[in-house]
PDB file of C-alpha atoms in Angstrom:
ATOM      1  CA  MET N  29       3.232  53.138  14.180  1.00 51.00           C
ATOM      2  CA  PRO N  30       3.677  56.684  11.287  1.00 50.00           C
ATOM      3  CA  ASP N  31       1.316  58.236  10.824  1.00 58.00           C
ATOM      4  CA  TYR N  32      -1.234  57.632  13.294  1.00 63.00           C
ATOM      5  CA  ASP N  33      -4.114  60.561  14.357  1.00 67.00           C
ATOM      6  CA  PHE N  34      -3.585  59.978  18.251  1.00 68.00           C
ATOM      7  CA  ARG N  35      -5.974  63.521  17.874  1.00 77.00           C
ATOM      8  CA  ALA N  36      -9.478  62.241  16.775  1.00 83.00           C
ATOM      9  CA  PRO N  37     -11.804  60.587  18.883  1.00 93.00           C
ATOM     10  CA  ARG N  38     -11.858  56.913  18.397  1.00 96.00           C
ATOM     11  CA  LEU N  39     -14.276  54.271  18.795  1.00 97.00           C
ATOM     12  CA  HIS N  40     -15.216  50.204  19.231  1.00 97.00           C
ATOM     13  CA  VAL N  41     -17.808  49.942  17.070  1.00 97.00           C
ATOM     14  CA  GLU N  42     -20.337  46.541  16.390  1.00 95.00           C
ATOM     15  CA  ASP N  43     -21.261  47.320  12.846  1.00 95.00           C
ATOM     16  CA  ALA N  44     -20.018  46.277   9.829  1.00 96.00           C
ATOM     17  CA  LEU N  45     -17.174  49.279   8.535  1.00 97.00           C
ATOM     18  CA  GLY N  46     -16.850  49.955   4.197  1.00 96.00           C
ATOM     19  CA  GLU N  47     -17.128  52.426   2.384  1.00 97.00           C
ATOM     20  CA  GLY N  48     -20.482  55.031   2.767  1.00 96.00           C
ATOM     21  CA  ALA N  49     -22.271  53.171   4.961  1.00 96.00           C
ATOM     22  CA  VAL N  50     -24.235  55.029   8.319  1.00 97.00           C
ATOM     23  CA  LEU N  51     -24.232  53.818  11.041  1.00 97.00           C
ATOM     24  CA  ALA N  52     -26.273  54.912  14.038  1.00 96.00           C
ATOM     25  CA  ALA N  53     -24.948  56.137  16.795  1.00 96.00           C
ATOM     26  CA  THR N  54     -25.433  54.130  20.209  1.00 95.00           C
ATOM     27  CA  PRO N  55     -26.623  56.540  22.402  1.00 94.00           C
ATOM     28  CA  GLU N  56     -23.123  56.228  25.668  1.00 95.00           C
ATOM     29  CA  HIS N  57     -20.934  56.645  21.904  1.00 96.00           C
ATOM     30  CA  ALA N  58     -23.181  60.261  21.117  1.00 96.00           C
ATOM     31  CA  ASN N  59     -23.166  61.719  24.579  1.00 94.00           C
ATOM     32  CA  TYR N  60     -19.761  60.655  24.225  1.00 95.00           C
ATOM     33  CA  LEU N  61     -18.837  62.855  21.036  1.00 95.00           C
ATOM     34  CA  MET N  62     -21.800  65.728  21.309  1.00 94.00           C
ATOM     35  CA  ASN N  63     -21.858  66.534  25.153  1.00 93.00           C
ATOM     36  CA  VAL N  64     -18.597  65.583  25.800  1.00 94.00           C
ATOM     37  CA  MET N  65     -16.187  66.491  22.893  1.00 94.00           C
ATOM     38  CA  ARG N  66     -18.694  68.558  21.775  1.00 94.00           C
ATOM     39  CA  LEU N  67     -18.812  67.901  18.711  1.00 94.00           C
ATOM     40  CA  GLY N  68     -20.551  68.319  15.975  1.00 93.00           C
ATOM     41  CA  ALA N  69     -21.730  67.991  11.981  1.00 95.00           C
ATOM     42  CA  GLY N  70     -18.812  67.196   9.862  1.00 94.00           C
ATOM     43  CA  ASP N  71     -15.990  66.286  12.007  1.00 95.00           C
ATOM     44  CA  THR N  72     -14.648  63.253  11.615  1.00 96.00           C
ATOM     45  CA  VAL N  73     -13.852  60.399  14.408  1.00 97.00           C
ATOM     46  CA  LEU N  74     -12.158  57.062  14.352  1.00 98.00           C
ATOM     47  CA  LEU N  75     -13.934  53.829  13.438  1.00 98.00           C
ATOM     48  CA  PHE N  76     -13.095  49.806  14.556  1.00 98.00           C
ATOM     49  CA  ASN N  77     -14.883  46.679  15.173  1.00 96.00           C
ATOM     50  CA  GLY N  78     -12.018  44.095  14.818  1.00 95.00           C
ATOM     51  CA  ARG N  79     -13.088  42.574  11.388  1.00 95.00           C
ATOM     52  CA  ASP N  80     -12.686  45.582   8.929  1.00 97.00           C
ATOM     53  CA  GLY N  81     -10.527  47.718   9.630  1.00 97.00           C
ATOM     54  CA  GLU N  82     -10.069  51.517  11.200  1.00 97.00           C
ATOM     55  CA  TRP N  83     -12.124  54.240   9.043  1.00 98.00           C
ATOM     56  CA  LEU N  84     -12.541  57.667   9.433  1.00 97.00           C
ATOM     57  CA  ALA N  85     -16.368  58.719   9.829  1.00 97.00           C
ATOM     58  CA  ARG N  86     -18.384  62.208   9.933  1.00 97.00           C
ATOM     59  CA  LEU N  87     -20.328  62.631  12.249  1.00 96.00           C
ATOM     60  CA  ALA N  88     -24.648  64.152  10.850  1.00 95.00           C
ATOM     61  CA  PRO N  89     -26.847  64.860  13.793  1.00 92.00           C
ATOM     62  CA  VAL N  90     -30.023  63.858  13.981  1.00 93.00           C
ATOM     63  CA  SER N  91     -31.371  65.918  16.720  1.00 90.00           C
ATOM     64  CA  LYS N  92     -29.816  66.893  19.791  1.00 85.00           C
ATOM     65  CA  LYS N  93     -29.038  63.090  21.726  1.00 86.00           C
ATOM     66  CA  LYS N  94     -29.188  60.651  18.158  1.00 92.00           C
ATOM     67  CA  LEU N  95     -26.467  60.458  15.473  1.00 95.00           C
ATOM     68  CA  GLU N  96     -26.034  58.561  12.517  1.00 96.00           C
ATOM     69  CA  LEU N  97     -21.932  58.197  11.012  1.00 97.00           C
ATOM     70  CA  ALA N  98     -21.071  58.333   7.836  1.00 97.00           C
ATOM     71  CA  VAL N  99     -18.431  56.076   6.466  1.00 98.00           C
ATOM     72  CA  GLU N 100     -16.047  57.279   4.111  1.00 97.00           C
ATOM     73  CA  ARG N 101     -12.828  55.862   4.476  1.00 97.00           C
ATOM     74  CA  LEU N 102     -10.220  53.253   5.290  1.00 97.00           C
ATOM     75  CA  THR N 103      -7.208  54.456   7.105  1.00 96.00           C
ATOM     76  CA  ARG N 104      -5.524  51.359   8.597  1.00 96.00           C
ATOM     77  CA  PRO N 105      -5.976  47.865   6.804  1.00 97.00           C
ATOM     78  CA  GLN N 106      -7.174  45.140   9.444  1.00 96.00           C
ATOM     79  CA  THR N 107      -4.152  43.329  11.510  1.00 93.00           C
ATOM     80  CA  PRO N 108      -4.317  40.080  12.524  1.00 91.00           C
ATOM     81  CA  LYS N 109      -4.570  39.921  16.061  1.00 91.00           C
ATOM     82  CA  PRO N 110      -2.041  39.219  18.976  1.00 92.00           C
ATOM     83  CA  ASP N 111      -1.246  35.328  20.262  1.00 94.00           C
ATOM     84  CA  LEU N 112       0.262  35.897  22.878  1.00 96.00           C
ATOM     85  CA  HIS N 113      -2.517  34.764  25.411  1.00 97.00           C
ATOM     86  CA  TYR N 114      -1.870  36.167  29.275  1.00 97.00           C
ATOM     87  CA  LEU N 115      -3.547  34.061  32.169  1.00 96.00           C
ATOM     88  CA  PHE N 116      -3.992  35.585  35.401  1.00 93.00           C
ATOM     89  CA  ALA N 117      -5.474  34.564  39.044  1.00 89.00           C
ATOM     90  CA  PRO N 118      -8.534  37.327  39.592  1.00 86.00           C
ATOM     91  CA  LEU N 119      -7.309  40.543  42.032  1.00 80.00           C
ATOM     92  CA  LYS N 120     -10.204  43.480  43.486  1.00 78.00           C
ATOM     93  CA  SER N 121     -11.625  44.896  41.090  1.00 74.00           C
ATOM     94  CA  ALA N 122      -9.786  48.583  40.981  1.00 80.00           C
ATOM     95  CA  ARG N 123      -6.512  46.365  39.738  1.00 84.00           C
ATOM     96  CA  LEU N 124      -8.376  44.053  37.903  1.00 87.00           C
ATOM     97  CA  ASP N 125      -9.644  46.901  35.277  1.00 91.00           C
ATOM     98  CA  TYR N 126      -6.363  48.659  35.501  1.00 91.00           C
ATOM     99  CA  MET N 127      -4.462  44.740  35.198  1.00 90.00           C
ATOM    100  CA  VAL N 128      -6.692  44.577  31.407  1.00 93.00           C
ATOM    101  CA  GLN N 129      -6.635  47.952  30.192  1.00 94.00           C
ATOM    102  CA  LYS N 130      -2.606  47.381  30.516  1.00 94.00           C
ATOM    103  CA  ALA N 131      -1.658  43.692  29.176  1.00 94.00           C
ATOM    104  CA  VAL N 132      -4.125  45.090  26.302  1.00 95.00           C
ATOM    105  CA  GLU N 133      -2.153  47.798  25.803  1.00 94.00           C
ATOM    106  CA  MET N 134       1.141  45.438  26.068  1.00 94.00           C
ATOM    107  CA  GLY N 135      -0.629  43.342  23.296  1.00 94.00           C
ATOM    108  CA  ALA N 136      -2.610  40.352  24.978  1.00 96.00           C
ATOM    109  CA  GLY N 137      -4.498  38.669  22.581  1.00 96.00           C
ATOM    110  CA  VAL N 138      -6.572  36.503  25.217  1.00 97.00           C
ATOM    111  CA  LEU N 139      -6.807  37.318  28.485  1.00 97.00           C
ATOM    112  CA  GLN N 140      -7.979  34.480  31.220  1.00 96.00           C
ATOM    113  CA  PRO N 141      -8.868  33.841  34.249  1.00 95.00           C
ATOM    114  CA  VAL N 142      -6.762  31.360  36.567  1.00 94.00           C
ATOM    115  CA  MET N 143      -8.341  30.436  40.043  1.00 93.00           C
ATOM    116  CA  THR N 144      -5.604  29.091  42.834  1.00 91.00           C
ATOM    117  CA  GLN N 145      -5.096  27.990  46.073  1.00 88.00           C
ATOM    118  CA  HIS N 146      -5.062  31.824  46.845  1.00 80.00           C
ATOM    119  CA  CYS N 147      -7.538  34.076  45.195  1.00 80.00           C
ATOM    120  CA  GLN N 148      -8.496  37.398  46.905  1.00 68.00           C
ATOM    121  CA  ALA N 149     -11.505  38.231  44.239  1.00 62.00           C
ATOM    122  CA  PRO N 150     -12.988  34.435  42.853  1.00 67.00           C
ATOM    123  CA  ARG N 151     -15.552  36.999  41.120  1.00 78.00           C
ATOM    124  CA  ILE N 152     -14.910  38.001  36.987  1.00 84.00           C
ATOM    125  CA  LYS N 153     -17.107  39.741  35.343  1.00 89.00           C
ATOM    126  CA  LEU N 154     -16.963  39.502  31.946  1.00 92.00           C
ATOM    127  CA  ASP N 155     -18.929  42.757  31.009  1.00 94.00           C
ATOM    128  CA  ARG N 156     -16.911  44.377  32.337  1.00 93.00           C
ATOM    129  CA  MET N 157     -13.339  43.069  31.842  1.00 94.00           C
ATOM    130  CA  ARG N 158     -15.006  42.628  28.157  1.00 95.00           C
ATOM    131  CA  ALA N 159     -15.692  47.135  28.565  1.00 95.00           C
ATOM    132  CA  ASN N 160     -11.949  47.985  29.682  1.00 95.00           C
ATOM    133  CA  ALA N 161     -10.461  46.573  26.947  1.00 96.00           C
ATOM    134  CA  ILE N 162     -11.690  47.576  24.682  1.00 96.00           C
ATOM    135  CA  GLU N 163     -11.271  51.058  26.505  1.00 95.00           C
ATOM    136  CA  ALA N 164      -7.653  50.149  25.678  1.00 96.00           C
ATOM    137  CA  ALA N 165      -8.395  49.254  22.045  1.00 96.00           C
ATOM    138  CA  GLU N 166      -9.643  52.638  21.082  1.00 96.00           C
ATOM    139  CA  GLN N 167      -6.617  54.568  23.284  1.00 93.00           C
ATOM    140  CA  CYS N 168      -3.723  52.661  22.218  1.00 92.00           C
ATOM    141  CA  GLY N 169      -4.468  52.971  18.363  1.00 93.00           C
ATOM    142  CA  ILE N 170      -5.188  48.973  18.900  1.00 94.00           C
ATOM    143  CA  LEU N 171      -7.112  47.260  16.186  1.00 96.00           C
ATOM    144  CA  SER N 172      -8.640  44.521  17.436  1.00 93.00           C
ATOM    145  CA  VAL N 173     -10.799  43.812  20.705  1.00 93.00           C
ATOM    146  CA  ALA N 174      -8.533  40.906  23.171  1.00 95.00           C
ATOM    147  CA  GLU N 175     -10.772  37.513  23.613  1.00 96.00           C
ATOM    148  CA  CYS N 176     -11.487  37.394  27.663  1.00 96.00           C
ATOM    149  CA  ARG N 177     -12.755  34.200  28.284  1.00 95.00           C
ATOM    150  CA  ASP N 178     -14.524  32.726  31.156  1.00 93.00           C
ATOM    151  CA  MET N 179     -12.562  31.610  34.851  1.00 93.00           C
ATOM    152  CA  VAL N 180     -10.555  28.364  34.907  1.00 94.00           C
ATOM    153  CA  ARG N 181      -9.230  26.420  37.023  1.00 94.00           C
ATOM    154  CA  LEU N 182      -6.093  25.793  37.050  1.00 95.00           C
ATOM    155  CA  PRO N 183      -5.418  21.905  36.975  1.00 95.00           C
ATOM    156  CA  GLN N 184      -8.568  22.348  34.802  1.00 96.00           C
ATOM    157  CA  LEU N 185      -6.699  24.619  32.705  1.00 96.00           C
ATOM    158  CA  LEU N 186      -3.260  22.953  32.598  1.00 96.00           C
ATOM    159  CA  GLU N 187      -5.626  19.154  31.491  1.00 95.00           C
ATOM    160  CA  GLN N 188      -6.776  20.577  28.870  1.00 95.00           C
ATOM    161  CA  TRP N 189      -3.849  22.676  27.668  1.00 96.00           C
ATOM    162  CA  ASP N 190      -2.296  23.326  24.151  1.00 95.00           C
ATOM    163  CA  THR N 191       0.593  21.909  24.142  1.00 94.00           C
ATOM    164  CA  GLY N 192       1.606  23.334  21.190  1.00 95.00           C
ATOM    165  CA  ARG N 193       1.820  26.809  22.920  1.00 97.00           C
ATOM    166  CA  GLN N 194       4.909  27.146  25.777  1.00 97.00           C
ATOM    167  CA  LEU N 195       2.922  28.660  28.453  1.00 97.00           C
ATOM    168  CA  ILE N 196       5.643  31.523  30.880  1.00 95.00           C
ATOM    169  CA  PHE N 197       4.795  31.797  34.430  1.00 91.00           C
ATOM    170  CA  CYS N 198       6.032  34.151  37.129  1.00 87.00           C
ATOM    171  CA  ASP N 199       7.592  31.894  39.836  1.00 82.00           C
ATOM    172  CA  GLU N 200       9.320  33.482  43.086  1.00 73.00           C
ATOM    173  CA  ARG N 201      10.877  30.954  44.316  1.00 70.00           C
ATOM    174  CA  ALA N 202      12.913  30.472  40.028  1.00 68.00           C
ATOM    175  CA  ASP N 203      16.855  30.101  40.541  1.00 66.00           C
ATOM    176  CA  GLU N 204      18.208  33.469  39.510  1.00 64.00           C
ATOM    177  CA  ALA N 205      19.233  33.399  35.856  1.00 67.00           C
ATOM    178  CA  ALA N 206      19.060  35.703  33.471  1.00 79.00           C
ATOM    179  CA  VAL N 207      15.612  36.237  32.316  1.00 85.00           C
ATOM    180  CA  LEU N 208      16.007  37.084  28.580  1.00 83.00           C
ATOM    181  CA  ASP N 209      18.918  34.077  27.865  1.00 85.00           C
ATOM    182  CA  ILE N 210      14.992  31.328  29.215  1.00 89.00           C
ATOM    183  CA  LEU N 211      12.761  33.690  27.650  1.00 91.00           C
ATOM    184  CA  SER N 212      15.273  33.806  24.012  1.00 92.00           C
ATOM    185  CA  PRO N 213      14.673  29.962  22.520  1.00 92.00           C
ATOM    186  CA  LEU N 214      11.235  30.953  22.840  1.00 93.00           C
ATOM    187  CA  ALA N 215      11.151  33.554  20.463  1.00 92.00           C
ATOM    188  CA  GLY N 216       8.388  32.760  16.989  1.00 90.00           C
ATOM    189  CA  LYS N 217       6.692  30.268  18.690  1.00 94.00           C
ATOM    190  CA  PRO N 218       2.886  31.085  20.721  1.00 96.00           C
ATOM    191  CA  LEU N 219       3.185  32.193  23.354  1.00 97.00           C
ATOM    192  CA  ALA N 220       1.082  32.022  27.230  1.00 97.00           C
ATOM    193  CA  LEU N 221       1.827  34.092  30.333  1.00 97.00           C
ATOM    194  CA  LEU N 222       0.357  33.360  33.499  1.00 96.00           C
ATOM    195  CA  ILE N 223       1.311  35.644  36.808  1.00 92.00           C
ATOM    196  CA  GLY N 224      -0.636  33.636  40.407  1.00 88.00           C
ATOM    197  CA  PRO N 225      -2.233  35.918  43.132  1.00 85.00           C
ATOM    198  CA  GLU N 226      -1.149  38.216  45.472  1.00 79.00           C
ATOM    199  CA  GLY N 227      -0.547  34.511  48.175  1.00 78.00           C
ATOM    200  CA  GLY N 228       1.304  33.247  45.439  1.00 83.00           C
ATOM    201  CA  PHE N 229       1.156  29.550  43.833  1.00 88.00           C
ATOM    202  CA  SER N 230       0.611  26.984  46.609  1.00 90.00           C
ATOM    203  CA  ALA N 231       3.121  24.005  46.332  1.00 90.00           C
ATOM    204  CA  ASP N 232       1.060  21.317  44.414  1.00 94.00           C
ATOM    205  CA  GLU N 233       0.170  23.932  42.251  1.00 94.00           C
ATOM    206  CA  ARG N 234       3.842  25.456  41.600  1.00 92.00           C
ATOM    207  CA  SER N 235       4.436  21.195  40.891  1.00 93.00           C
ATOM    208  CA  MET N 236       2.180  20.233  39.340  1.00 94.00           C
ATOM    209  CA  LEU N 237       3.581  23.878  36.636  1.00 95.00           C
ATOM    210  CA  THR N 238       7.064  23.005  37.407  1.00 92.00           C
ATOM    211  CA  GLN N 239       5.919  19.348  36.021  1.00 93.00           C
ATOM    212  CA  ALA N 240       4.604  20.509  33.057  1.00 95.00           C
ATOM    213  CA  PRO N 241       7.208  20.374  30.011  1.00 94.00           C
ATOM    214  CA  PHE N 242       5.361  22.719  27.776  1.00 96.00           C
ATOM    215  CA  VAL N 243       5.574  25.462  31.027  1.00 95.00           C
ATOM    216  CA  THR N 244       8.597  28.175  31.508  1.00 93.00           C
ATOM    217  CA  ALA N 245       9.062  29.459  34.401  1.00 91.00           C
ATOM    218  CA  ILE N 246      11.022  33.136  34.732  1.00 90.00           C
ATOM    219  CA  PRO N 247      11.421  34.546  37.917  1.00 85.00           C
ATOM    220  CA  LEU N 248      11.411  38.795  38.104  1.00 82.00           C
ATOM    221  CA  GLY N 249      14.113  40.088  39.755  1.00 77.00           C
ATOM    222  CA  PRO N 250      15.343  40.539  43.237  1.00 76.00           C
ATOM    223  CA  ARG N 251      12.260  42.023  44.589  1.00 79.00           C
ATOM    224  CA  ILE N 252       7.997  40.678  45.485  1.00 79.00           C
ATOM    225  CA  LEU N 253       6.452  42.373  42.795  1.00 81.00           C
ATOM    226  CA  ARG N 254       2.607  42.878  43.453  1.00 84.00           C
ATOM    227  CA  ALA N 255      -0.012  41.189  41.104  1.00 82.00           C
ATOM    228  CA  ASP N 256      -0.275  44.310  38.017  1.00 84.00           C
ATOM    229  CA  THR N 257       2.956  46.000  38.231  1.00 87.00           C
ATOM    230  CA  ALA N 258       3.876  42.504  37.646  1.00 86.00           C
ATOM    231  CA  ALA N 259       1.979  41.737  34.780  1.00 87.00           C
ATOM    232  CA  VAL N 260       2.988  44.688  33.222  1.00 90.00           C
ATOM    233  CA  ALA N 261       7.098  43.430  34.408  1.00 90.00           C
ATOM    234  CA  ALA N 262       5.824  40.366  32.547  1.00 91.00           C
ATOM    235  CA  MET N 263       4.289  41.677  29.730  1.00 93.00           C
ATOM    236  CA  ALA N 264       7.102  43.700  28.752  1.00 93.00           C
ATOM    237  CA  VAL N 265      10.056  41.187  29.623  1.00 92.00           C
ATOM    238  CA  VAL N 266       8.364  38.136  27.503  1.00 94.00           C
ATOM    239  CA  GLN N 267       6.807  40.132  24.662  1.00 94.00           C
ATOM    240  CA  ALA N 268      11.028  42.432  23.736  1.00 92.00           C
ATOM    241  CA  ALA N 269      12.743  38.804  24.815  1.00 91.00           C
ATOM    242  CA  ALA N 270      10.446  36.733  22.461  1.00 92.00           C
ATOM    243  CA  GLY N 271       7.510  38.573  21.898  1.00 90.00           C
ATOM    244  CA  ASP N 272       6.420  41.108  18.614  1.00 87.00           C
ATOM    245  CA  TRP N 273       8.387  43.395  19.728  1.00 85.00           C
ATOM    246  CA  ARG N 274      11.295  41.609  17.933  1.00 77.00           C
ATOM    247  CA  THR N 275      10.053  42.138  15.320  1.00 66.00           C
TER     248      THR N 275
END
């Protein structure tokens, strides 16, 4: 990411962005910029909304609690949302927060919770998941926020699957083949990655997955990984062998 300003505060906003626009900062953003970051009139911030690219804006305090952001110039044009879909069995809150953030950082464009038979935490709070996706995008210079979808059961997911997108699932029982050799032929194709629950997929679920023609199973080495660790490892392997790390 050449010539990127990693020091300036960066915020996701819902408003349209363009030269000359003046935005009313949310109370949360105003508190963060003026009280946490200790910024004042004339200081700059980077704004993005996932549609209009990234823009530099200057702070214009209205009062102690109200703040306007005067948009000046485009710093980076909008790029397409990453096409990799990340599917995962729900985890407990703290580890789920971590996993969502890391998936976004690694290039997930869609976050899809999947209910499996061995799920430990079947409830998903979409607002919390989106907040973590936004935070990761803000901190890592990402221009689009990953789409956060409602949870779906695994059989329903497979029944409704778009067969034009190859589904990669991490299978602890897969043959110890070279992962890069398995994934390299998938380069350039629409991809999705599925990480199972801590207890693994059931025998019936594994059978459903391995029998589907649009599914590719990969091993993740000789060690058993926690689900959140497996997410980072699998995303790195997929991106390096068949995803946007190749470009």
